[in-house]
PDB file of N, CA and C in Angstrom:
ATOM      1  N   MET A   1      -0.684 -17.918  -5.287  1.00  0.00           N
ATOM      2  CA  MET A   1      -0.161 -16.581  -5.045  1.00  0.00           C
ATOM      3  C   MET A   1      -0.997 -15.531  -5.781  1.00  0.00           C
ATOM      4  N   TYR A   2      -1.446 -15.858  -6.992  1.00  0.00           N
ATOM      5  CA  TYR A   2      -2.238 -14.890  -7.754  1.00  0.00           C
ATOM      6  C   TYR A   2      -3.568 -14.608  -7.051  1.00  0.00           C
ATOM      7  N   ILE A   3      -4.211 -15.650  -6.573  1.00  0.00           N
ATOM      8  CA  ILE A   3      -5.503 -15.465  -5.904  1.00  0.00           C
ATOM      9  C   ILE A   3      -5.329 -14.660  -4.620  1.00  0.00           C
ATOM     10  N   ILE A   4      -4.275 -14.937  -3.877  1.00  0.00           N
ATOM     11  CA  ILE A   4      -4.010 -14.182  -2.645  1.00  0.00           C
ATOM     12  C   ILE A   4      -3.747 -12.713  -2.966  1.00  0.00           C
ATOM     13  N   SER A   5      -2.945 -12.443  -3.990  1.00  0.00           N
ATOM     14  CA  SER A   5      -2.655 -11.046  -4.336  1.00  0.00           C
ATOM     15  C   SER A   5      -3.908 -10.344  -4.869  1.00  0.00           C
ATOM     16  N   THR A   6      -4.766 -11.074  -5.573  1.00  0.00           N
ATOM     17  CA  THR A   6      -6.028 -10.487  -6.033  1.00  0.00           C
ATOM     18  C   THR A   6      -6.901 -10.119  -4.840  1.00  0.00           C
ATOM     19  N   GLU A   7      -6.950 -10.987  -3.852  1.00  0.00           N
ATOM     20  CA  GLU A   7      -7.745 -10.702  -2.656  1.00  0.00           C
ATOM     21  C   GLU A   7      -7.186  -9.513  -1.881  1.00  0.00           C
ATOM     22  N   VAL A   8      -5.868  -9.356  -1.863  1.00  0.00           N
ATOM     23  CA  VAL A   8      -5.268  -8.186  -1.210  1.00  0.00           C
ATOM     24  C   VAL A   8      -5.700  -6.914  -1.943  1.00  0.00           C
ATOM     25  N   CYS A   9      -5.705  -6.950  -3.267  1.00  0.00           N
ATOM     26  CA  CYS A   9      -6.186  -5.809  -4.059  1.00  0.00           C
ATOM     27  C   CYS A   9      -7.658  -5.537  -3.788  1.00  0.00           C
ATOM     28  N   VAL A  10      -8.444  -6.598  -3.673  1.00  0.00           N
ATOM     29  CA  VAL A  10      -9.879  -6.451  -3.384  1.00  0.00           C
ATOM     30  C   VAL A  10     -10.075  -5.772  -2.035  1.00  0.00           C
ATOM     31  N   VAL A  11      -9.296  -6.164  -1.047  1.00  0.00           N
ATOM     32  CA  VAL A  11      -9.396  -5.545   0.285  1.00  0.00           C
ATOM     33  C   VAL A  11      -9.112  -4.050   0.186  1.00  0.00           C
ATOM     34  N   GLY A  12      -8.079  -3.674  -0.563  1.00  0.00           N
ATOM     35  CA  GLY A  12      -7.757  -2.255  -0.726  1.00  0.00           C
ATOM     36  C   GLY A  12      -8.856  -1.482  -1.431  1.00  0.00           C
ATOM     37  N   VAL A  13      -9.376  -2.024  -2.512  1.00  0.00           N
ATOM     38  CA  VAL A  13     -10.447  -1.350  -3.256  1.00  0.00           C
ATOM     39  C   VAL A  13     -11.701  -1.253  -2.402  1.00  0.00           C
ATOM     40  N   ALA A  14     -12.045  -2.319  -1.691  1.00  0.00           N
ATOM     41  CA  ALA A  14     -13.234  -2.300  -0.839  1.00  0.00           C
ATOM     42  C   ALA A  14     -13.098  -1.248   0.262  1.00  0.00           C
ATOM     43  N   PHE A  15     -11.940  -1.169   0.861  1.00  0.00           N
ATOM     44  CA  PHE A  15     -11.693  -0.198   1.925  1.00  0.00           C
ATOM     45  C   PHE A  15     -11.851   1.220   1.396  1.00  0.00           C
ATOM     46  N   ILE A  16     -11.265   1.488   0.235  1.00  0.00           N
ATOM     47  CA  ILE A  16     -11.350   2.818  -0.363  1.00  0.00           C
ATOM     48  C   ILE A  16     -12.791   3.159  -0.735  1.00  0.00           C
ATOM     49  N   MET A  17     -13.530   2.182  -1.281  1.00  0.00           N
ATOM     50  CA  MET A  17     -14.913   2.441  -1.690  1.00  0.00           C
ATOM     51  C   MET A  17     -15.817   2.685  -0.484  1.00  0.00           C
ATOM     52  N   VAL A  18     -15.601   1.971   0.607  1.00  0.00           N
ATOM     53  CA  VAL A  18     -16.421   2.175   1.803  1.00  0.00           C
ATOM     54  C   VAL A  18     -16.132   3.537   2.430  1.00  0.00           C
ATOM     55  N   LEU A  19     -14.874   3.955   2.412  1.00  0.00           N
ATOM     56  CA  LEU A  19     -14.546   5.277   2.958  1.00  0.00           C
ATOM     57  C   LEU A  19     -15.141   6.394   2.113  1.00  0.00           C
ATOM     58  N   ASP A  20     -15.341   6.146   0.823  1.00  0.00           N
ATOM     59  CA  ASP A  20     -15.984   7.086  -0.097  1.00  0.00           C
ATOM     60  C   ASP A  20     -15.265   8.425  -0.158  1.00  0.00           C
ATOM     61  N   GLU A  21     -13.971   8.396  -0.091  1.00  0.00           N
ATOM     62  CA  GLU A  21     -13.183   9.620  -0.186  1.00  0.00           C
ATOM     63  C   GLU A  21     -12.583   9.778  -1.581  1.00  0.00           C
ATOM     64  N   VAL A  22     -11.958   8.743  -2.062  1.00  0.00           N
ATOM     65  CA  VAL A  22     -11.313   8.747  -3.370  1.00  0.00           C
ATOM     66  C   VAL A  22     -11.777   7.490  -4.084  1.00  0.00           C
ATOM     67  N   THR A  23     -12.004   7.580  -5.390  1.00  0.00           N
ATOM     68  CA  THR A  23     -12.385   6.387  -6.130  1.00  0.00           C
ATOM     69  C   THR A  23     -11.492   6.224  -7.350  1.00  0.00           C
ATOM     70  N   PHE A  24     -11.422   5.009  -7.812  1.00  0.00           N
ATOM     71  CA  PHE A  24     -10.757   4.722  -9.069  1.00  0.00           C
ATOM     72  C   PHE A  24     -11.767   4.983 -10.185  1.00  0.00           C
ATOM     73  N   ALA A  25     -11.290   5.155 -11.405  1.00  0.00           N
ATOM     74  CA  ALA A  25     -12.184   5.521 -12.511  1.00  0.00           C
ATOM     75  C   ALA A  25     -13.295   4.488 -12.711  1.00  0.00           C
ATOM     76  N   LEU A  26     -12.939   3.214 -12.822  1.00  0.00           N
ATOM     77  CA  LEU A  26     -13.943   2.181 -13.075  1.00  0.00           C
ATOM     78  C   LEU A  26     -14.901   2.035 -11.903  1.00  0.00           C
ATOM     79  N   GLU A  27     -14.377   2.068 -10.697  1.00  0.00           N
ATOM     80  CA  GLU A  27     -15.233   1.931  -9.530  1.00  0.00           C
ATOM     81  C   GLU A  27     -16.152   3.145  -9.380  1.00  0.00           C
ATOM     82  N   GLY A  28     -15.655   4.342  -9.700  1.00  0.00           N
ATOM     83  CA  GLY A  28     -16.498   5.531  -9.656  1.00  0.00           C
ATOM     84  C   GLY A  28     -17.629   5.454 -10.666  1.00  0.00           C
ATOM     85  N   PHE A  29     -17.325   4.953 -11.867  1.00  0.00           N
ATOM     86  CA  PHE A  29     -18.347   4.776 -12.887  1.00  0.00           C
ATOM     87  C   PHE A  29     -19.387   3.759 -12.427  1.00  0.00           C
ATOM     88  N   CYS A  30     -18.924   2.641 -11.875  1.00  0.00           N
ATOM     89  CA  CYS A  30     -19.853   1.610 -11.390  1.00  0.00           C
ATOM     90  C   CYS A  30     -20.686   2.136 -10.224  1.00  0.00           C
ATOM     91  N   ASP A  31     -20.081   2.946  -9.369  1.00  0.00           N
ATOM     92  CA  ASP A  31     -20.821   3.533  -8.249  1.00  0.00           C
ATOM     93  C   ASP A  31     -21.903   4.482  -8.755  1.00  0.00           C
ATOM     94  N   ALA A  32     -21.592   5.251  -9.794  1.00  0.00           N
ATOM     95  CA  ALA A  32     -22.599   6.140 -10.388  1.00  0.00           C
ATOM     96  C   ALA A  32     -23.740   5.321 -11.001  1.00  0.00           C
ATOM     97  N   LEU A  33     -23.408   4.184 -11.605  1.00  0.00           N
ATOM     98  CA  LEU A  33     -24.449   3.323 -12.177  1.00  0.00           C
ATOM     99  C   LEU A  33     -25.360   2.728 -11.104  1.00  0.00           C
ATOM    100  N   THR A  34     -24.815   2.474  -9.908  1.00  0.00           N
ATOM    101  CA  THR A  34     -25.652   1.916  -8.842  1.00  0.00           C
ATOM    102  C   THR A  34     -26.737   2.891  -8.406  1.00  0.00           C
ATOM    103  N   LYS A  35     -26.498   4.179  -8.635  1.00  0.00           N
ATOM    104  CA  LYS A  35     -27.516   5.178  -8.293  1.00  0.00           C
ATOM    105  C   LYS A  35     -28.625   5.219  -9.346  1.00  0.00           C
ATOM    106  N   MET A  36     -28.347   4.697 -10.548  1.00  0.00           N
ATOM    107  CA  MET A  36     -29.334   4.705 -11.629  1.00  0.00           C
ATOM    108  C   MET A  36     -29.982   3.338 -11.838  1.00  0.00           C
ATOM    109  N   ILE A  37     -29.230   2.279 -11.566  1.00  0.00           N
ATOM    110  CA  ILE A  37     -29.701   0.916 -11.798  1.00  0.00           C
ATOM    111  C   ILE A  37     -29.855   0.237 -10.438  1.00  0.00           C
ATOM    112  N   PRO A  38     -30.969  -0.434 -10.181  1.00  0.00           N
ATOM    113  CA  PRO A  38     -31.168  -1.050  -8.854  1.00  0.00           C
ATOM    114  C   PRO A  38     -30.404  -2.368  -8.685  1.00  0.00           C
ATOM    115  N   LEU A  39     -29.082  -2.313  -8.833  1.00  0.00           N
ATOM    116  CA  LEU A  39     -28.222  -3.478  -8.594  1.00  0.00           C
ATOM    117  C   LEU A  39     -27.156  -3.096  -7.588  1.00  0.00           C
ATOM    118  N   LYS A  40     -26.628  -4.075  -6.899  1.00  0.00           N
ATOM    119  CA  LYS A  40     -25.566  -3.823  -5.935  1.00  0.00           C
ATOM    120  C   LYS A  40     -24.272  -3.495  -6.671  1.00  0.00           C
ATOM    121  N   PHE A  41     -23.396  -2.759  -5.978  1.00  0.00           N
ATOM    122  CA  PHE A  41     -22.149  -2.293  -6.583  1.00  0.00           C
ATOM    123  C   PHE A  41     -21.318  -3.445  -7.124  1.00  0.00           C
ATOM    124  N   HIS A  42     -21.150  -4.498  -6.337  1.00  0.00           N
ATOM    125  CA  HIS A  42     -20.263  -5.574  -6.768  1.00  0.00           C
ATOM    126  C   HIS A  42     -20.803  -6.316  -7.989  1.00  0.00           C
ATOM    127  N   VAL A  43     -22.122  -6.331  -8.165  1.00  0.00           N
ATOM    128  CA  VAL A  43     -22.725  -6.964  -9.343  1.00  0.00           C
ATOM    129  C   VAL A  43     -22.408  -6.133 -10.588  1.00  0.00           C
ATOM    130  N   ILE A  44     -22.557  -4.818 -10.476  1.00  0.00           N
ATOM    131  CA  ILE A  44     -22.240  -3.943 -11.608  1.00  0.00           C
ATOM    132  C   ILE A  44     -20.753  -3.999 -11.914  1.00  0.00           C
ATOM    133  N   ARG A  45     -19.922  -4.084 -10.879  1.00  0.00           N
ATOM    134  CA  ARG A  45     -18.461  -4.166 -11.096  1.00  0.00           C
ATOM    135  C   ARG A  45     -18.105  -5.456 -11.832  1.00  0.00           C
ATOM    136  N   GLN A  46     -18.757  -6.571 -11.484  1.00  0.00           N
ATOM    137  CA  GLN A  46     -18.479  -7.818 -12.178  1.00  0.00           C
ATOM    138  C   GLN A  46     -19.004  -7.769 -13.614  1.00  0.00           C
ATOM    139  N   CYS A  47     -20.133  -7.121 -13.840  1.00  0.00           N
ATOM    140  CA  CYS A  47     -20.637  -6.945 -15.208  1.00  0.00           C
ATOM    141  C   CYS A  47     -19.647  -6.136 -16.045  1.00  0.00           C
ATOM    142  N   ALA A  48     -19.012  -5.130 -15.432  1.00  0.00           N
ATOM    143  CA  ALA A  48     -17.994  -4.347 -16.146  1.00  0.00           C
ATOM    144  C   ALA A  48     -16.806  -5.243 -16.518  1.00  0.00           C
ATOM    145  N   ASP A  49     -16.412  -6.146 -15.623  1.00  0.00           N
ATOM    146  CA  ASP A  49     -15.334  -7.085 -15.929  1.00  0.00           C
ATOM    147  C   ASP A  49     -15.726  -8.002 -17.084  1.00  0.00           C
ATOM    148  N   ILE A  50     -16.937  -8.498 -17.066  1.00  0.00           N
ATOM    149  CA  ILE A  50     -17.411  -9.399 -18.127  1.00  0.00           C
ATOM    150  C   ILE A  50     -17.481  -8.654 -19.455  1.00  0.00           C
ATOM    151  N   LEU A  51     -17.958  -7.413 -19.428  1.00  0.00           N
ATOM    152  CA  LEU A  51     -18.014  -6.616 -20.648  1.00  0.00           C
ATOM    153  C   LEU A  51     -16.610  -6.364 -21.210  1.00  0.00           C
ATOM    154  N   SER A  52     -15.666  -6.043 -20.338  1.00  0.00           N
ATOM    155  CA  SER A  52     -14.284  -5.850 -20.773  1.00  0.00           C
ATOM    156  C   SER A  52     -13.713  -7.125 -21.376  1.00  0.00           C
ATOM    157  N   PHE A  53     -14.007  -8.247 -20.769  1.00  0.00           N
ATOM    158  CA  PHE A  53     -13.563  -9.545 -21.260  1.00  0.00           C
ATOM    159  C   PHE A  53     -14.132  -9.805 -22.656  1.00  0.00           C
ATOM    160  N   ALA A  54     -15.410  -9.508 -22.840  1.00  0.00           N
ATOM    161  CA  ALA A  54     -16.058  -9.712 -24.138  1.00  0.00           C
ATOM    162  C   ALA A  54     -15.453  -8.793 -25.203  1.00  0.00           C
ATOM    163  N   ILE A  55     -15.169  -7.553 -24.836  1.00  0.00           N
ATOM    164  CA  ILE A  55     -14.552  -6.611 -25.781  1.00  0.00           C
ATOM    165  C   ILE A  55     -13.172  -7.105 -26.202  1.00  0.00           C
ATOM    166  N   ILE A  56     -12.400  -7.639 -25.256  1.00  0.00           N
ATOM    167  CA  ILE A  56     -11.079  -8.169 -25.583  1.00  0.00           C
ATOM    168  C   ILE A  56     -11.200  -9.333 -26.560  1.00  0.00           C
ATOM    169  N   ILE A  57     -12.162 -10.203 -26.337  1.00  0.00           N
ATOM    170  CA  ILE A  57     -12.358 -11.351 -27.236  1.00  0.00           C
ATOM    171  C   ILE A  57     -12.726 -10.872 -28.643  1.00  0.00           C
ATOM    172  N   VAL A  58     -13.657  -9.931 -28.733  1.00  0.00           N
ATOM    173  CA  VAL A  58     -14.077  -9.421 -30.047  1.00  0.00           C
ATOM    174  C   VAL A  58     -12.909  -8.737 -30.750  1.00  0.00           C
ATOM    175  N   MET A  59     -12.170  -7.909 -30.040  1.00  0.00           N
ATOM    176  CA  MET A  59     -11.029  -7.221 -30.649  1.00  0.00           C
ATOM    177  C   MET A  59      -9.973  -8.212 -31.126  1.00  0.00           C
ATOM    178  N   THR A  60      -9.752  -9.247 -30.348  1.00  0.00           N
ATOM    179  CA  THR A  60      -8.751 -10.243 -30.716  1.00  0.00           C
ATOM    180  C   THR A  60      -9.183 -11.026 -31.955  1.00  0.00           C
ATOM    181  N   LEU A  61     -10.455 -11.353 -32.037  1.00  0.00           N
ATOM    182  CA  LEU A  61     -10.939 -12.137 -33.167  1.00  0.00           C
ATOM    183  C   LEU A  61     -10.994 -11.348 -34.470  1.00  0.00           C
ATOM    184  N   PHE A  62     -11.276 -10.054 -34.397  1.00  0.00           N
ATOM    185  CA  PHE A  62     -11.485  -9.270 -35.604  1.00  0.00           C
ATOM    186  C   PHE A  62     -10.326  -8.349 -35.986  1.00  0.00           C
ATOM    187  N   THR A  63      -9.259  -8.354 -35.234  1.00  0.00           N
ATOM    188  CA  THR A  63      -8.083  -7.544 -35.563  1.00  0.00           C
ATOM    189  C   THR A  63      -6.841  -8.415 -35.476  1.00  0.00           C
ATOM    190  N   ASP A  64      -5.707  -7.810 -35.721  1.00  0.00           N
ATOM    191  CA  ASP A  64      -4.444  -8.539 -35.654  1.00  0.00           C
ATOM    192  C   ASP A  64      -3.808  -8.484 -34.265  1.00  0.00           C
ATOM    193  N   ILE A  65      -4.595  -8.164 -33.264  1.00  0.00           N
ATOM    194  CA  ILE A  65      -4.087  -8.110 -31.896  1.00  0.00           C
ATOM    195  C   ILE A  65      -3.825  -9.539 -31.425  1.00  0.00           C
ATOM    196  N   PRO A  66      -2.647  -9.788 -30.840  1.00  0.00           N
ATOM    197  CA  PRO A  66      -2.385 -11.151 -30.344  1.00  0.00           C
ATOM    198  C   PRO A  66      -3.281 -11.490 -29.150  1.00  0.00           C
ATOM    199  N   TRP A  67      -3.556 -12.769 -28.989  1.00  0.00           N
ATOM    200  CA  TRP A  67      -4.399 -13.256 -27.898  1.00  0.00           C
ATOM    201  C   TRP A  67      -3.783 -12.865 -26.564  1.00  0.00           C
ATOM    202  N   SER A  68      -4.547 -12.191 -25.715  1.00  0.00           N
ATOM    203  CA  SER A  68      -3.986 -11.677 -24.466  1.00  0.00           C
ATOM    204  C   SER A  68      -4.754 -12.127 -23.230  1.00  0.00           C
ATOM    205  N   ILE A  69      -5.634 -13.107 -23.381  1.00  0.00           N
ATOM    206  CA  ILE A  69      -6.401 -13.587 -22.235  1.00  0.00           C
ATOM    207  C   ILE A  69      -5.763 -14.873 -21.726  1.00  0.00           C
ATOM    208  N   GLY A  70      -5.392 -14.835 -20.453  1.00  0.00           N
ATOM    209  CA  GLY A  70      -4.829 -16.019 -19.819  1.00  0.00           C
ATOM    210  C   GLY A  70      -5.735 -16.482 -18.693  1.00  0.00           C
ATOM    211  N   ILE A  71      -5.310 -17.503 -18.011  1.00  0.00           N
ATOM    212  CA  ILE A  71      -6.115 -18.047 -16.917  1.00  0.00           C
ATOM    213  C   ILE A  71      -6.249 -17.035 -15.775  1.00  0.00           C
ATOM    214  N   GLY A  72      -5.238 -16.193 -15.582  1.00  0.00           N
ATOM    215  CA  GLY A  72      -5.310 -15.170 -14.540  1.00  0.00           C
ATOM    216  C   GLY A  72      -6.398 -14.152 -14.813  1.00  0.00           C
ATOM    217  N   THR A  73      -6.584 -13.815 -16.081  1.00  0.00           N
ATOM    218  CA  THR A  73      -7.644 -12.885 -16.454  1.00  0.00           C
ATOM    219  C   THR A  73      -9.011 -13.466 -16.114  1.00  0.00           C
ATOM    220  N   VAL A  74      -9.188 -14.727 -16.418  1.00  0.00           N
ATOM    221  CA  VAL A  74     -10.465 -15.399 -16.140  1.00  0.00           C
ATOM    222  C   VAL A  74     -10.688 -15.517 -14.633  1.00  0.00           C
ATOM    223  N   ILE A  75      -9.666 -15.918 -13.903  1.00  0.00           N
ATOM    224  CA  ILE A  75      -9.787 -16.042 -12.450  1.00  0.00           C
ATOM    225  C   ILE A  75     -10.121 -14.688 -11.826  1.00  0.00           C
ATOM    226  N   GLY A  76      -9.423 -13.646 -12.252  1.00  0.00           N
ATOM    227  CA  GLY A  76      -9.687 -12.311 -11.722  1.00  0.00           C
ATOM    228  C   GLY A  76     -11.099 -11.847 -12.012  1.00  0.00           C
ATOM    229  N   MET A  77     -11.577 -12.125 -13.230  1.00  0.00           N
ATOM    230  CA  MET A  77     -12.928 -11.726 -13.603  1.00  0.00           C
ATOM    231  C   MET A  77     -13.967 -12.430 -12.730  1.00  0.00           C
ATOM    232  N   VAL A  78     -13.710 -13.680 -12.409  1.00  0.00           N
ATOM    233  CA  VAL A  78     -14.676 -14.475 -11.651  1.00  0.00           C
ATOM    234  C   VAL A  78     -14.683 -14.123 -10.166  1.00  0.00           C
ATOM    235  N   ILE A  79     -13.516 -13.842  -9.578  1.00  0.00           N
ATOM    236  CA  ILE A  79     -13.475 -13.664  -8.121  1.00  0.00           C
ATOM    237  C   ILE A  79     -13.467 -12.214  -7.648  1.00  0.00           C
ATOM    238  N   PHE A  80     -13.111 -11.260  -8.507  1.00  0.00           N
ATOM    239  CA  PHE A  80     -12.972  -9.883  -8.024  1.00  0.00           C
ATOM    240  C   PHE A  80     -14.299  -9.297  -7.554  1.00  0.00           C
ATOM    241  N   GLY A  81     -15.335  -9.362  -8.377  1.00  0.00           N
ATOM    242  CA  GLY A  81     -16.632  -8.767  -8.028  1.00  0.00           C
ATOM    243  C   GLY A  81     -17.259  -9.346  -6.771  1.00  0.00           C
ATOM    244  N   PRO A  82     -17.424 -10.674  -6.704  1.00  0.00           N
ATOM    245  CA  PRO A  82     -18.015 -11.242  -5.485  1.00  0.00           C
ATOM    246  C   PRO A  82     -17.199 -10.974  -4.220  1.00  0.00           C
ATOM    247  N   SER A  83     -15.867 -11.033  -4.340  1.00  0.00           N
ATOM    248  CA  SER A  83     -15.024 -10.743  -3.178  1.00  0.00           C
ATOM    249  C   SER A  83     -15.172  -9.288  -2.755  1.00  0.00           C
ATOM    250  N   LEU A  84     -15.287  -8.409  -3.731  1.00  0.00           N
ATOM    251  CA  LEU A  84     -15.469  -6.992  -3.439  1.00  0.00           C
ATOM    252  C   LEU A  84     -16.759  -6.767  -2.655  1.00  0.00           C
ATOM    253  N   GLY A  85     -17.828  -7.427  -3.067  1.00  0.00           N
ATOM    254  CA  GLY A  85     -19.094  -7.307  -2.344  1.00  0.00           C
ATOM    255  C   GLY A  85     -18.982  -7.798  -0.915  1.00  0.00           C
ATOM    256  N   MET A  86     -18.285  -8.912  -0.725  1.00  0.00           N
ATOM    257  CA  MET A  86     -18.129  -9.483   0.607  1.00  0.00           C
ATOM    258  C   MET A  86     -17.323  -8.546   1.514  1.00  0.00           C
ATOM    259  N   PHE A  87     -16.196  -8.045   1.013  1.00  0.00           N
ATOM    260  CA  PHE A  87     -15.362  -7.173   1.840  1.00  0.00           C
ATOM    261  C   PHE A  87     -15.994  -5.806   2.068  1.00  0.00           C
ATOM    262  N   MET A  88     -16.706  -5.276   1.079  1.00  0.00           N
ATOM    263  CA  MET A  88     -17.379  -3.985   1.287  1.00  0.00           C
ATOM    264  C   MET A  88     -18.442  -4.104   2.364  1.00  0.00           C
ATOM    265  N   LYS A  89     -19.172  -5.198   2.365  1.00  0.00           N
ATOM    266  CA  LYS A  89     -20.187  -5.423   3.403  1.00  0.00           C
ATOM    267  C   LYS A  89     -19.530  -5.517   4.781  1.00  0.00           C
ATOM    268  N   LEU A  90     -18.419  -6.235   4.864  1.00  0.00           N
ATOM    269  CA  LEU A  90     -17.690  -6.375   6.122  1.00  0.00           C
ATOM    270  C   LEU A  90     -17.158  -5.026   6.605  1.00  0.00           C
ATOM    271  N   PHE A  91     -16.511  -4.275   5.712  1.00  0.00           N
ATOM    272  CA  PHE A  91     -15.937  -2.988   6.101  1.00  0.00           C
ATOM    273  C   PHE A  91     -17.016  -1.965   6.430  1.00  0.00           C
ATOM    274  N   LYS A  92     -18.149  -2.044   5.741  1.00  0.00           N
ATOM    275  CA  LYS A  92     -19.229  -1.098   6.021  1.00  0.00           C
ATOM    276  C   LYS A  92     -19.719  -1.287   7.453  1.00  0.00           C
ATOM    277  N   ARG A  93     -19.835  -2.548   7.887  1.00  0.00           N
ATOM    278  CA  ARG A  93     -20.263  -2.807   9.275  1.00  0.00           C
ATOM    279  C   ARG A  93     -19.215  -2.324  10.264  1.00  0.00           C
ATOM    280  N   MET A  94     -17.945  -2.439   9.899  1.00  0.00           N
ATOM    281  CA  MET A  94     -16.868  -2.067  10.814  1.00  0.00           C
ATOM    282  C   MET A  94     -16.638  -0.558  10.871  1.00  0.00           C
ATOM    283  N   LEU A  95     -16.775   0.127   9.718  1.00  0.00           N
ATOM    284  CA  LEU A  95     -16.353   1.526   9.651  1.00  0.00           C
ATOM    285  C   LEU A  95     -17.479   2.559   9.704  1.00  0.00           C
ATOM    286  N   VAL A  96     -18.637   2.212   9.178  1.00  0.00           N
ATOM    287  CA  VAL A  96     -19.732   3.178   9.099  1.00  0.00           C
ATOM    288  C   VAL A  96     -20.667   2.973  10.263  1.00  0.00           C
ATOM    289  N   LYS A  97     -20.840   4.004  11.065  1.00  0.00           N
ATOM    290  CA  LYS A  97     -21.738   3.910  12.213  1.00  0.00           C
ATOM    291  C   LYS A  97     -23.043   4.575  11.867  1.00  0.00           C
ATOM    292  N   GLU A  98     -24.118   3.906  12.209  1.00  0.00           N
ATOM    293  CA  GLU A  98     -25.454   4.450  11.965  1.00  0.00           C
ATOM    294  C   GLU A  98     -25.737   5.527  13.008  1.00  0.00           C
ATOM    295  N   VAL A  99     -26.318   6.611  12.568  1.00  0.00           N
ATOM    296  CA  VAL A  99     -26.686   7.705  13.478  1.00  0.00           C
ATOM    297  C   VAL A  99     -28.198   7.677  13.639  1.00  0.00           C
ATOM    298  N   SER A 100     -28.638   7.521  14.871  1.00  0.00           N
ATOM    299  CA  SER A 100     -30.076   7.542  15.127  1.00  0.00           C
ATOM    300  C   SER A 100     -30.453   8.855  15.797  1.00  0.00           C
ATOM    301  N   ILE A 101     -31.544   9.400  15.351  1.00  0.00           N
ATOM    302  CA  ILE A 101     -31.974  10.704  15.886  1.00  0.00           C
ATOM    303  C   ILE A 101     -33.170  10.527  16.760  1.00  0.00           C
TER     304      ILE A 101
END
């Protein structure tokens, strides 16, 4: 159920990103980075997930914050970025029409 609900969220985020009308804060930041760094959006988005994961680990180890990483966090980190790339590519073909002059 968690993986299915994550994929439903990925479909929504991919749809919104392809329409390019409204963005979420993290996705907007990653989209801005794609204009500066020659990497695909979903790769930068997954790097942001990995960086967040690393920050949580460091904060947990060096402060009195209780351990907050579960298997769902790891699964989400691993599947969100690649799924986002797959669905964005699919939606881009479906929604964006090339204009030839």
